[in-house]
Short mmCIF file of C-alpha atoms in Angstrom, two decimals:
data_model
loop_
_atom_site.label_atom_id
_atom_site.label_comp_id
_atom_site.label_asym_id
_atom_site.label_seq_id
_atom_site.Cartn_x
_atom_site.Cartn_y
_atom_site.Cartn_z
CA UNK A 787 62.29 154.37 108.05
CA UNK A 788 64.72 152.35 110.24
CA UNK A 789 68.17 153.22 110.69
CA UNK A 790 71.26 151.89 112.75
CA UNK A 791 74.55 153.64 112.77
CA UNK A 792 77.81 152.48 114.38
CA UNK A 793 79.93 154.81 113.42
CA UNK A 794 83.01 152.80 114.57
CA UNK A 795 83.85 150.80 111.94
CA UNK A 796 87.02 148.66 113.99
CA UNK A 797 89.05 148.98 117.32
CA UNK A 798 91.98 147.75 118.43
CA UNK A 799 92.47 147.12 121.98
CA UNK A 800 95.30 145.59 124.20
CA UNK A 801 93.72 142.56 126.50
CA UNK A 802 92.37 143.76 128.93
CA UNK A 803 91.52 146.97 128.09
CA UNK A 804 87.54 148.32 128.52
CA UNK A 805 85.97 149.05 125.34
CA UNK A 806 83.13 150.58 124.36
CA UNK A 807 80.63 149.82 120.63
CA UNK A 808 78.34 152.78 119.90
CA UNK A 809 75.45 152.40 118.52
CA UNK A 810 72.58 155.25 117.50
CA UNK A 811 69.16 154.08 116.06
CA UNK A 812 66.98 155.69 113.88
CA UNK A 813 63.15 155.03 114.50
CA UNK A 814 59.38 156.45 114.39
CA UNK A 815 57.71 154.11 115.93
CA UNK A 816 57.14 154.07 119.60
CA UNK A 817 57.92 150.30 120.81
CA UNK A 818 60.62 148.53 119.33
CA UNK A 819 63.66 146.47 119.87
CA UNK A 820 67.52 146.48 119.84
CA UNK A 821 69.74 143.68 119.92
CA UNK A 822 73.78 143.25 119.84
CA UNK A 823 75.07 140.40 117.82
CA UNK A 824 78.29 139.19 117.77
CA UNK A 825 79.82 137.68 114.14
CA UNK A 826 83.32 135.51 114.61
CA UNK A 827 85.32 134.89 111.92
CA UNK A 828 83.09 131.57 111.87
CA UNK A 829 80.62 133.85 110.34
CA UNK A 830 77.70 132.84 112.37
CA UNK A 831 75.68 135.52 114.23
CA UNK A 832 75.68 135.08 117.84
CA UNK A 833 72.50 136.51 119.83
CA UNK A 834 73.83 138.90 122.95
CA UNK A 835 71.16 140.47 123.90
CA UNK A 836 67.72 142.35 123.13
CA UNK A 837 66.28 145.30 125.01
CA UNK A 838 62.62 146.41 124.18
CA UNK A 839 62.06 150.51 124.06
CA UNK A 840 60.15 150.37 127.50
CA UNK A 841 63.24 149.11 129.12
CA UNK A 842 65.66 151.71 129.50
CA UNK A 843 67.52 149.62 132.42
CA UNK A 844 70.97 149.27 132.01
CA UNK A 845 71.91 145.47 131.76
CA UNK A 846 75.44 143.35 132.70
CA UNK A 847 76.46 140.11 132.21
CA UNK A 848 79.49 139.23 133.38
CA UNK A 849 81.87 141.34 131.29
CA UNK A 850 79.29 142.48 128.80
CA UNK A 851 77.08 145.43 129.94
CA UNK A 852 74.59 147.28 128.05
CA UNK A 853 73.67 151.18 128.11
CA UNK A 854 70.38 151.79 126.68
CA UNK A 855 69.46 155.50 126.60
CA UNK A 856 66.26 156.80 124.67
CA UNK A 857 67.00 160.40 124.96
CA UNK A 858 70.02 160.36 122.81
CA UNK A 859 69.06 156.80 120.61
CA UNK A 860 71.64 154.85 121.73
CA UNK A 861 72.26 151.57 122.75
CA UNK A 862 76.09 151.10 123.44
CA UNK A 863 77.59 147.95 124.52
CA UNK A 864 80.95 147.52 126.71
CA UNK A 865 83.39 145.08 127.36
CA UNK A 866 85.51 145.01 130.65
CA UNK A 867 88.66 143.28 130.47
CA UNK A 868 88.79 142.72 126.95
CA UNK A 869 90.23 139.20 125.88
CA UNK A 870 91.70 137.68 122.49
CA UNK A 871 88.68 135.84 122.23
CA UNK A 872 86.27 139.04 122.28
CA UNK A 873 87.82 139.51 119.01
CA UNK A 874 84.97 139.74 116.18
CA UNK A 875 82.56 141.80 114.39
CA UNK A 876 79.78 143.20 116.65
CA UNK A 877 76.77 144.84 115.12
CA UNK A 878 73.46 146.22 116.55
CA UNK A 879 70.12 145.75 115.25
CA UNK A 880 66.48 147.36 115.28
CA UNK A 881 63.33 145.47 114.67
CA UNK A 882 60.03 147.94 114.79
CA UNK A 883 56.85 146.32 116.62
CA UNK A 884 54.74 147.57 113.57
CA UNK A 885 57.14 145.14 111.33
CA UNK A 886 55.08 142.11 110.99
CA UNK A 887 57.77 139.80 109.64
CA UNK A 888 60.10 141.19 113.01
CA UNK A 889 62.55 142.44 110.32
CA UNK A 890 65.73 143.26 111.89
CA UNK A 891 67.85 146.65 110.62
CA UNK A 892 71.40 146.07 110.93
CA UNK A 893 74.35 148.65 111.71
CA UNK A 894 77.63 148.42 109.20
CA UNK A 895 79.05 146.35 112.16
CA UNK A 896 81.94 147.54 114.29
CA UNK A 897 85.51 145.42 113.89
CA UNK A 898 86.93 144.80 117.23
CA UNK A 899 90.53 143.47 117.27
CA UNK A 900 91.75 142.32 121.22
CA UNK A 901 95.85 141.99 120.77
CA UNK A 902 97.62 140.36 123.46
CA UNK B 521 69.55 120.03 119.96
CA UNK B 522 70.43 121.05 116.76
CA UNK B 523 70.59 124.93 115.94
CA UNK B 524 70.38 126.42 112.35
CA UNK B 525 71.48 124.08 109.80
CA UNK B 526 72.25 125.89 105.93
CA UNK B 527 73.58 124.62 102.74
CA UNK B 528 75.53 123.96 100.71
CA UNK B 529 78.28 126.13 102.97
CA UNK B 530 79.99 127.21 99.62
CA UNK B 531 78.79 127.79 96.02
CA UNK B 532 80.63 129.16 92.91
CA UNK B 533 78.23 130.20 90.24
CA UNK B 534 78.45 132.20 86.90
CA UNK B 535 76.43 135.13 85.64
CA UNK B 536 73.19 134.27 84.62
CA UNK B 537 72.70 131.04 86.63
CA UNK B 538 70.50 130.12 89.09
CA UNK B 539 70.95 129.05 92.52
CA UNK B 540 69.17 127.50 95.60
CA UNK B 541 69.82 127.17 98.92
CA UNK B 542 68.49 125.50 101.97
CA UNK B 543 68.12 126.54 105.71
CA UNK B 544 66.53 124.24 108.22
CA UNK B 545 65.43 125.88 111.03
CA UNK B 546 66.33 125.31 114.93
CA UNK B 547 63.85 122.80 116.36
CA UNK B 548 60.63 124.46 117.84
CA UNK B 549 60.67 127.12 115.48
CA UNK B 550 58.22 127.82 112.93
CA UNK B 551 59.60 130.62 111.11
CA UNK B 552 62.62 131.80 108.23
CA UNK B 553 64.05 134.66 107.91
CA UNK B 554 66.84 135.17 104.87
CA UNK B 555 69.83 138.17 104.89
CA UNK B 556 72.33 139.19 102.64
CA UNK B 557 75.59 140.15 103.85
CA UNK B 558 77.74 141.77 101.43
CA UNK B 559 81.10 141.54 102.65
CA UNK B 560 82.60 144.23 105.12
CA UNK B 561 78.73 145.21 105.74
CA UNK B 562 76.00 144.67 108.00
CA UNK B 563 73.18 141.69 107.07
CA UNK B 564 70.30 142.68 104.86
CA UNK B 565 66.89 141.59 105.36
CA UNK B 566 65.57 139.55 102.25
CA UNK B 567 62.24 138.48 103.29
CA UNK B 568 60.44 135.97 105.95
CA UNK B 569 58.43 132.83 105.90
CA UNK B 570 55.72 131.83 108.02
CA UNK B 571 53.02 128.97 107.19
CA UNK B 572 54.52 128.56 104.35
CA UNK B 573 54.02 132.45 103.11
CA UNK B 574 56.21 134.89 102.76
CA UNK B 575 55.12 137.40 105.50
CA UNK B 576 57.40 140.69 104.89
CA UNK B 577 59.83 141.87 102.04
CA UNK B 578 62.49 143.44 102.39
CA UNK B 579 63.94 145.83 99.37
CA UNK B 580 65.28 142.95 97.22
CA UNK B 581 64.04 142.47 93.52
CA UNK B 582 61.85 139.72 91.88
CA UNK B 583 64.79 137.72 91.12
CA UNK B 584 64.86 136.87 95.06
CA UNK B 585 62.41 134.44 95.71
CA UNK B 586 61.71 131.55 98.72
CA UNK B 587 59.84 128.80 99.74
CA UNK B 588 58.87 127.19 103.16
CA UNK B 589 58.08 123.91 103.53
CA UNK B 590 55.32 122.02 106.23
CA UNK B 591 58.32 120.88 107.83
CA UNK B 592 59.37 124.71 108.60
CA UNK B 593 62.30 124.32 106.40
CA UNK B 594 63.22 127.03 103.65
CA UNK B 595 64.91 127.92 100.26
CA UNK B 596 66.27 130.92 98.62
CA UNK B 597 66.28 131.09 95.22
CA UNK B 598 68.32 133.55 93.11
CA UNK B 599 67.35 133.88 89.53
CA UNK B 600 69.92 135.33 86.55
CA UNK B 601 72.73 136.08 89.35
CA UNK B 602 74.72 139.13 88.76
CA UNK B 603 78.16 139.66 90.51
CA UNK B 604 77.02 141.61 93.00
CA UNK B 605 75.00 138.86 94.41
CA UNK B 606 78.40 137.56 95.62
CA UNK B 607 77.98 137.52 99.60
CA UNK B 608 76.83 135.63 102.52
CA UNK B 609 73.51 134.77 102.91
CA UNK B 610 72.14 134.00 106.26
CA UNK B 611 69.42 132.30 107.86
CA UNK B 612 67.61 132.96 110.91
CA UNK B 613 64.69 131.33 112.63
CA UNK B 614 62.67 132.38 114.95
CA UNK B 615 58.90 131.77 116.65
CA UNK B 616 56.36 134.35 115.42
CA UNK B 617 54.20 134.29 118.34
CA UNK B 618 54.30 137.39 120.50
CA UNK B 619 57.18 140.09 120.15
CA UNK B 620 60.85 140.02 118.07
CA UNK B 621 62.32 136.91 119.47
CA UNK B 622 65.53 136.49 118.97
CA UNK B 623 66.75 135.00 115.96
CA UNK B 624 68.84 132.56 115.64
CA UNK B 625 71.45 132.46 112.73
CA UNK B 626 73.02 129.72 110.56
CA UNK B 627 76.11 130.10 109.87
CA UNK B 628 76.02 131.40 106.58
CA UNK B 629 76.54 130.16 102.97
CA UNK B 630 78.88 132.09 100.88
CA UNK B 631 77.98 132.55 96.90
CA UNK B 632 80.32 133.34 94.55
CA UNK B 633 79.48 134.99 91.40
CA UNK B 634 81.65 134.73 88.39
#
């Protein structure tokens, strides 16, 4: 069965800072998919990004980058320059290819506070 | 264009009762997907609709049950609530064809049980 872990369960940060969400995955099957969503106090879930397992390149988007890294199951996400508005709930998420219905697997979600 | 639209955005309801709630999904999409999101957790998967089936099931009991519509739109309904149904349940849409797009979420309506 599917699994996501992110052990971090909230940071704190002073703007500007680099910080860094872990995430570790759980899966058997041999294609899937992990994604980073972002959850404001709003409460909507905001789409960041998806990586499928035959990607292991590491991604960036202007201060967002992505580490995937299949040897160790992880899939950490980091933030350079950390601002207030960075401040949310970020949580990773596994679909499996053999998942018809593209069910996604959801981490507890990691905290992150940015103080000025 | 308009994204995810739920409601009602907030419902109070007591033990026993019955609720139903609506998600329309983001135009050009053809498929539901309902979470639960207890608070200070991650979002459960509660099952998805496609053609107006429900195409996987997550670990949630009888008592959860959904419809799609022809026009894509969906509803959750939540038979003899018990307290801990109290959370946030989310909508997502998505297009079937091809891989795990990503979903898009609604912003959530929040149930209280009493």
């Amino acid at each position: 069965a599917q699994k996501v872990t992110q052990a971090q369960t909230e940071i704190s940060v002073v703007e500007k800072e680099d910080v860094t969400l872990d995430c570790v995955y759980e899966t058997r099957d041999t294609t899937y998919y992990l994604f980073w969503y972002k959850q404001p106090p709003s409460g909507e879930l905001v789409f960041l990004i998806r990586r499928n397992s035959f990607d292991e390149q590491n991604e960036i988007s202007g201060r967002y980058s992505w580490n995937f890294q299949k040897s160790t199951s992880s899939f950490n996400f980091t933030i350079t320059a950390s601002q207030v508005v960075d401040s949310a709930v970020y949580f990773c998420a596994l679909s499996e290819a053999q998942n018809a219905g593209n069910m996604l697997t959801f981490g507890g979600g990691t905290r992150l506070m940015v103080k000025p | 264009d308009a994204g995810v639209t739920q409601s009602p955005t907030h419902l109070i309801k007591t033990r026993g009762q019955q609720v139903t709630l609506r998600c329309s999904p983001k135009s050009g999409h053809d498929t539901v997907s309902w979470y639960q999101q207890a608070l200070g957790q991650g979002p459960q998967f509660i099952f998805q609709y496609y053609e107006e089936e429900e195409r996987q099931r997550g670990n949630f009991p009888d008592r959860f049950s959904g419809h799609q519509f022809p026009n894509y739109s969906s509803e959750l309904n939540v038979n003899a609530l018990l307290l801990g149904d109290s959370a946030l349940y989310l909508c997502a849409s998505s297009l079937v064809a091809g891989g795990p797009y990503e979903q898009y979420f609604g912003p959530g309506t929040r149930l209280t049980v009493t």
